[in-house]
MMTF fields as JSON, N, C-alpha, C and O atoms, coordinates in Angstrom:
{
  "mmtfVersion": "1.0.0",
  "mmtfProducer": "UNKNOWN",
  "numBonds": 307,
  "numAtoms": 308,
  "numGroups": 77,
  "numChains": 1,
  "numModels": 1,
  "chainsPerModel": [1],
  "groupsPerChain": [77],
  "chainIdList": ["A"],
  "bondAtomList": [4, 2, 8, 6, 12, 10, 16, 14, 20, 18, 24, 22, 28, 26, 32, 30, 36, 34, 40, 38, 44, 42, 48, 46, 52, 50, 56, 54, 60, 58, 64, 62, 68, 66, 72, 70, 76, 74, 80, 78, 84, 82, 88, 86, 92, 90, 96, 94, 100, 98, 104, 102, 108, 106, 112, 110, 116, 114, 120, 118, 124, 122, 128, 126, 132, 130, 136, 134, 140, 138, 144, 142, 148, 146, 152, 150, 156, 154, 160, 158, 164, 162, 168, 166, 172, 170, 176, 174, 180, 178, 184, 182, 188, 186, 192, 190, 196, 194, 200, 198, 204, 202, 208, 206, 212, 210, 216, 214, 220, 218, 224, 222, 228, 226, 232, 230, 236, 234, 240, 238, 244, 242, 248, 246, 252, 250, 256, 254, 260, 258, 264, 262, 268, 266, 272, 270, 276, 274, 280, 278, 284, 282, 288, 286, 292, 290, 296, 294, 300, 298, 304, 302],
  "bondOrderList": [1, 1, 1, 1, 1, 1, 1, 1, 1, 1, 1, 1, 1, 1, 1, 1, 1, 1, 1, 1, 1, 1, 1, 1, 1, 1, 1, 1, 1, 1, 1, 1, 1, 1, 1, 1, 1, 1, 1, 1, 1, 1, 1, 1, 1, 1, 1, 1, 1, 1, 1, 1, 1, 1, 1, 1, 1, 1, 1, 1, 1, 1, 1, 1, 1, 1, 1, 1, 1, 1, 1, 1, 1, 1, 1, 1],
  "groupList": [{"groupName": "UNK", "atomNameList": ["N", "CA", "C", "O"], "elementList": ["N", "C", "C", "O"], "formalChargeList": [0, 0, 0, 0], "bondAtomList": [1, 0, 2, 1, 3, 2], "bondOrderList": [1, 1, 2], "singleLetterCode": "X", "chemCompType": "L-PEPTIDE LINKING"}],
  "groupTypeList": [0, 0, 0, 0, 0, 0, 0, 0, 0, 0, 0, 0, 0, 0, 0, 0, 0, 0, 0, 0, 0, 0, 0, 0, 0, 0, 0, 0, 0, 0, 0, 0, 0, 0, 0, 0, 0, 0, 0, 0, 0, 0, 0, 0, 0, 0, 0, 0, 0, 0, 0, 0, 0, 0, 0, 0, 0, 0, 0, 0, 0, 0, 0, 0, 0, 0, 0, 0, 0, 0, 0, 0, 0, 0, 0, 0, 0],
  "groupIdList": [1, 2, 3, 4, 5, 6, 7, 8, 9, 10, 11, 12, 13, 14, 15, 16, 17, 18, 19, 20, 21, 22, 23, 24, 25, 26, 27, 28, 29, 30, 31, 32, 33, 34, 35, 36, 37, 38, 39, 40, 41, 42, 43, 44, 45, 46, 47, 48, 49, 50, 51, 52, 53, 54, 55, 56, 57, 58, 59, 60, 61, 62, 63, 64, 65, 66, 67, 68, 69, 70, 71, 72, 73, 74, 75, 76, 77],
  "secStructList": [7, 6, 6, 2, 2, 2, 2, 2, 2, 2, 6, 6, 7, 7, 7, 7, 7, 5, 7, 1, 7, 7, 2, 2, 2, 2, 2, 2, 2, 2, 2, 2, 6, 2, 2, 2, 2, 6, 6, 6, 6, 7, 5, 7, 1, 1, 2, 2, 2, 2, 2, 2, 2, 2, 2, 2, 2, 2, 2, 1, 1, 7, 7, 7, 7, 7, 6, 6, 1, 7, 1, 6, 6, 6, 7, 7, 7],
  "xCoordList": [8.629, 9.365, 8.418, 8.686, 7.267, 6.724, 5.557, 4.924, 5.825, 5.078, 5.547, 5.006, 7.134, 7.989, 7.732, 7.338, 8.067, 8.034, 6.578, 6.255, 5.809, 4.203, 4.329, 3.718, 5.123, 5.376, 6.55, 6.692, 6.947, 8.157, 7.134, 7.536, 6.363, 5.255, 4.835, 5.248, 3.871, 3.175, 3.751, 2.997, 4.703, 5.354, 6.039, 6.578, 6.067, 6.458, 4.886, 5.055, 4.024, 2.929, 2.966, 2.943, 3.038, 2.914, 1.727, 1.371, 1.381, 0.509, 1.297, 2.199, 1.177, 1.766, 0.708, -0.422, 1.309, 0.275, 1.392, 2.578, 0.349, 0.836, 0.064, -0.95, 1.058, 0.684, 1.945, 3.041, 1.243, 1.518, 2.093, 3.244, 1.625, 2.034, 1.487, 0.811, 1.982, 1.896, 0.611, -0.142, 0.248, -0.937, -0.327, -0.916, 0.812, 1.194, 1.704, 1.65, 2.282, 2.072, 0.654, 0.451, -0.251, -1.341, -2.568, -3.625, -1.548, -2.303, -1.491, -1.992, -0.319, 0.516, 0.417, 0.549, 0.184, 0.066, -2.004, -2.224, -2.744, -4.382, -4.033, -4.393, -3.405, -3.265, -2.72, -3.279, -1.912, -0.847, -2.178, -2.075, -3.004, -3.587, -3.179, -3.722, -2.319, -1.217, -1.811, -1.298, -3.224, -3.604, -4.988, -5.231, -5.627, -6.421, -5.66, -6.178, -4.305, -3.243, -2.902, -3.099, -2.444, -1.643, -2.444, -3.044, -2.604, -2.845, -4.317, -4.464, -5.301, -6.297, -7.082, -7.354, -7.262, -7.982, -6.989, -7.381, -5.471, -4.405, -3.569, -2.375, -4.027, -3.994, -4.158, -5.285, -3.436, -4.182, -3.599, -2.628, -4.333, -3.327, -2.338, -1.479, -2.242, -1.596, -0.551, -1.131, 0.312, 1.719, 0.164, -0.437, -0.036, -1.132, -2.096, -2.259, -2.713, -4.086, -3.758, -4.265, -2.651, -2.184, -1.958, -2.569, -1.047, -0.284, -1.794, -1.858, -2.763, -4.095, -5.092, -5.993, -4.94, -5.305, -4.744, -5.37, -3.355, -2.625, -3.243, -3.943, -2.782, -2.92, -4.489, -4.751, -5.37, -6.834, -7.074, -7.63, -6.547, -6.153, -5.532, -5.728, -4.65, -3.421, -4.096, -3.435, -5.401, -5.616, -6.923, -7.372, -7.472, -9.323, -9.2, -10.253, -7.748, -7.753, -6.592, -5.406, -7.552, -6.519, -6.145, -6.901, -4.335, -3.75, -3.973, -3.975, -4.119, -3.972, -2.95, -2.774, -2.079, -0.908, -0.868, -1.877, 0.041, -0.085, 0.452, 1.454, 0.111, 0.547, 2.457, 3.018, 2.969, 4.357, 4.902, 6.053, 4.319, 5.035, 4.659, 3.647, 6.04, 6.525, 5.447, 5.453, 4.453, 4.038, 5.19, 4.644, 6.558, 7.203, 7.183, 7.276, 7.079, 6.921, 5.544, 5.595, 4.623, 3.348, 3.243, 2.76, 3.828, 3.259, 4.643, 5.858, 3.213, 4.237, 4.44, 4.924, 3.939, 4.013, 5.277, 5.326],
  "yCoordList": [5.209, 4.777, 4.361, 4.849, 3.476, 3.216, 4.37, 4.259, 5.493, 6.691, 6.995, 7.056, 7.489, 7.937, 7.056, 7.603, 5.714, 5.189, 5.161, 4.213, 5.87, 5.936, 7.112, 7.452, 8.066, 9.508, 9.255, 9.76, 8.458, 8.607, 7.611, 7.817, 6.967, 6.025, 7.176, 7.642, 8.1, 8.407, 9.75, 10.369, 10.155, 11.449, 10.857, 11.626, 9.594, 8.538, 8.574, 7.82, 8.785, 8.467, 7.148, 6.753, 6.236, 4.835, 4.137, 4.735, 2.84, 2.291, 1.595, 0.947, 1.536, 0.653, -0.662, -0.559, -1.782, -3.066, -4.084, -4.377, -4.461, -5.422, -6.496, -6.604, -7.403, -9.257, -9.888, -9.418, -11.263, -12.342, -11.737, -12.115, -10.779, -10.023, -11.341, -12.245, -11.194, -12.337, -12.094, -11.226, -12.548, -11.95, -11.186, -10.121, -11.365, -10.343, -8.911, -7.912, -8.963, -7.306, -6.655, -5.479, -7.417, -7.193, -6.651, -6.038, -7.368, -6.622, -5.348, -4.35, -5.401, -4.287, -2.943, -1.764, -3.415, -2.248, -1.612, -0.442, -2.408, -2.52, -1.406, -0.252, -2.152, -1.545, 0.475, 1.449, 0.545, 1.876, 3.046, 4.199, 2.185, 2.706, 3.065, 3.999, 2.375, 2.351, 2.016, 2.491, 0.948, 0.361, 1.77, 1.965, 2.496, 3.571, 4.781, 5.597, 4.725, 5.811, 5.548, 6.364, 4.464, 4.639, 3.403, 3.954, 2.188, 1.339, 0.308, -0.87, 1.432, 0.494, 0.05, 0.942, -1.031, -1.535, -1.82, -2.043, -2.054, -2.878, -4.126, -4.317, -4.682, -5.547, -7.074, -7.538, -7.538, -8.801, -10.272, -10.126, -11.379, -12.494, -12.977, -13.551, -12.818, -13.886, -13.113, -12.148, -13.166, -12.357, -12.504, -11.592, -14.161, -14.364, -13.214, -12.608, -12.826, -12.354, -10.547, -9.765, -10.399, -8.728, -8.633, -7.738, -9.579, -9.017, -9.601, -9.118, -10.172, -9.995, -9.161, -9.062, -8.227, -6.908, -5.934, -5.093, -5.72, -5.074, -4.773, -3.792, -6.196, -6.567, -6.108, -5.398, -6.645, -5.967, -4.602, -4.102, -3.792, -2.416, -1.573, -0.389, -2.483, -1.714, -2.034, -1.492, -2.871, -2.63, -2.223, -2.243, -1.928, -1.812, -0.06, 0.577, 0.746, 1.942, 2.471, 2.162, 3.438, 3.66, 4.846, 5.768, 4.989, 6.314, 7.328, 6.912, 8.439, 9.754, 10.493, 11.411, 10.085, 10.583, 12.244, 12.434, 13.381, 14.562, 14.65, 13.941, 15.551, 15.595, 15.574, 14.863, 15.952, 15.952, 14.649, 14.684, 14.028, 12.79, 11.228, 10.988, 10.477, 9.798, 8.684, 8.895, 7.364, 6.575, 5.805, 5.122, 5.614, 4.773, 5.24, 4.56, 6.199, 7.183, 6.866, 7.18, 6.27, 6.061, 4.378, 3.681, 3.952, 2.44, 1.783, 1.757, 1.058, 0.349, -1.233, -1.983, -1.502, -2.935, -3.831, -5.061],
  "zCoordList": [14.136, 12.974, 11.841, 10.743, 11.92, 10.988, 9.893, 8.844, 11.002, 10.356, 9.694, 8.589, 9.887, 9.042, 7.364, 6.334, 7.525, 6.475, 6.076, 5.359, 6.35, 5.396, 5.043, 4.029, 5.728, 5.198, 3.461, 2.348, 4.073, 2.791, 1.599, 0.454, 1.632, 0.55, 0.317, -0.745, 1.171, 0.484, -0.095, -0.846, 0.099, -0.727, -1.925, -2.721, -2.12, -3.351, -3.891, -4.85, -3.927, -4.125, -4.447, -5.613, -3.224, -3.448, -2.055, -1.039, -2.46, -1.406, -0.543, -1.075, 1.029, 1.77, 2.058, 2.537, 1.682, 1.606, 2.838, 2.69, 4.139, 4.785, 4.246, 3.557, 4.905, 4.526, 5.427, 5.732, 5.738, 6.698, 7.617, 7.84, 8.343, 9.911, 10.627, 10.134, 11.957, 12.791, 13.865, 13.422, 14.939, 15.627, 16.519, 16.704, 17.252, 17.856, 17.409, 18.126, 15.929, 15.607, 15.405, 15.708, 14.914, 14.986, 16.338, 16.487, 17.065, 18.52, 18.733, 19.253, 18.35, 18.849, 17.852, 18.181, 16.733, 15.457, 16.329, 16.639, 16.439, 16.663, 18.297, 18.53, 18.949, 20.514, 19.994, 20.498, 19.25, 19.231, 17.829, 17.411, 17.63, 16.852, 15.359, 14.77, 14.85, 14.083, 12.699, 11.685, 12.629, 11.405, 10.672, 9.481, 11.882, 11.669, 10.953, 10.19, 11.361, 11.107, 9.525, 8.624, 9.404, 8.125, 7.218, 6.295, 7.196, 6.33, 6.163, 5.838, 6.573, 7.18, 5.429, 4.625, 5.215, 4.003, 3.474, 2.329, 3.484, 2.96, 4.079, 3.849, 4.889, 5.403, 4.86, 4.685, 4.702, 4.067, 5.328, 6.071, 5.29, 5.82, 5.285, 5.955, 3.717, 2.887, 1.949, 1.45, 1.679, 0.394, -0.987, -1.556, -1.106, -2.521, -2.434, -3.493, -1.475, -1.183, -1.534, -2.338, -0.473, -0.93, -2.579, -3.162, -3.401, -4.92, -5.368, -6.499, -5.225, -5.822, -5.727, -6.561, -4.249, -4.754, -5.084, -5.729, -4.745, -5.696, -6.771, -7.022, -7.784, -9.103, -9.567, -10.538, -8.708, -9.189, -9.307, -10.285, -8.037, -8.389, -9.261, -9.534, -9.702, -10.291, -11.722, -12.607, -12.312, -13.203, -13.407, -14.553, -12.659, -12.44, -12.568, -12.547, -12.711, -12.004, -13.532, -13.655, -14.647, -15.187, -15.03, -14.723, -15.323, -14.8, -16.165, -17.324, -15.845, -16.428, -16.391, -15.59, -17.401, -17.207, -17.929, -18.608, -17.904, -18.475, -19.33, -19.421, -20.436, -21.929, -21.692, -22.527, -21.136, -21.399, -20.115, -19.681, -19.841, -19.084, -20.432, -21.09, -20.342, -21.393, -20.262, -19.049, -20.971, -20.414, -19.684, -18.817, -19.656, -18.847, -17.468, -16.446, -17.559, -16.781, -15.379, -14.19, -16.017, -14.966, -14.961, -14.068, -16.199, -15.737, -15.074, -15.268, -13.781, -12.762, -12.828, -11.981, -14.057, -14.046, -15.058, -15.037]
}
């Protein structure tokens, strides 16, 4: 199930960002091989810690949008 939903992010072209998972999904996502699969370097401990790299990303990274797409169009903020 949770593949599915990284299949459907990323055909959204969107990022999947965990935060405040507990230690037992963490053994269980770590055990199934699950964090190598889909979200490894978006893990965070904290909700604060993930929307701050979000946020650092989402502005450290500018989009190139194409001559006929309207900017509402790319910005996600």
């Amino acid at each position: 199930m949770f593949e599915e939903v990284k299949k459907l992010v990323d055909r959204r072209g969107l990022q999947l960002v965990l935060a405040n998972q507990g230690s037992e999904v963490m053994k269980k996502m770590n055990k199934s091989e699950l964090i190598e699969k889909t979200c490894k370097g978006w893990i965070y401990l904290t909700v604060a810690e993930a929307v701050a790299a979000c946020n650092f990303m989402l502005h450290s990274t500018k989009p190139n949008p194409g001559k006929d797409q309207e900017p509402a169009a790319w910005n996600n903020v």
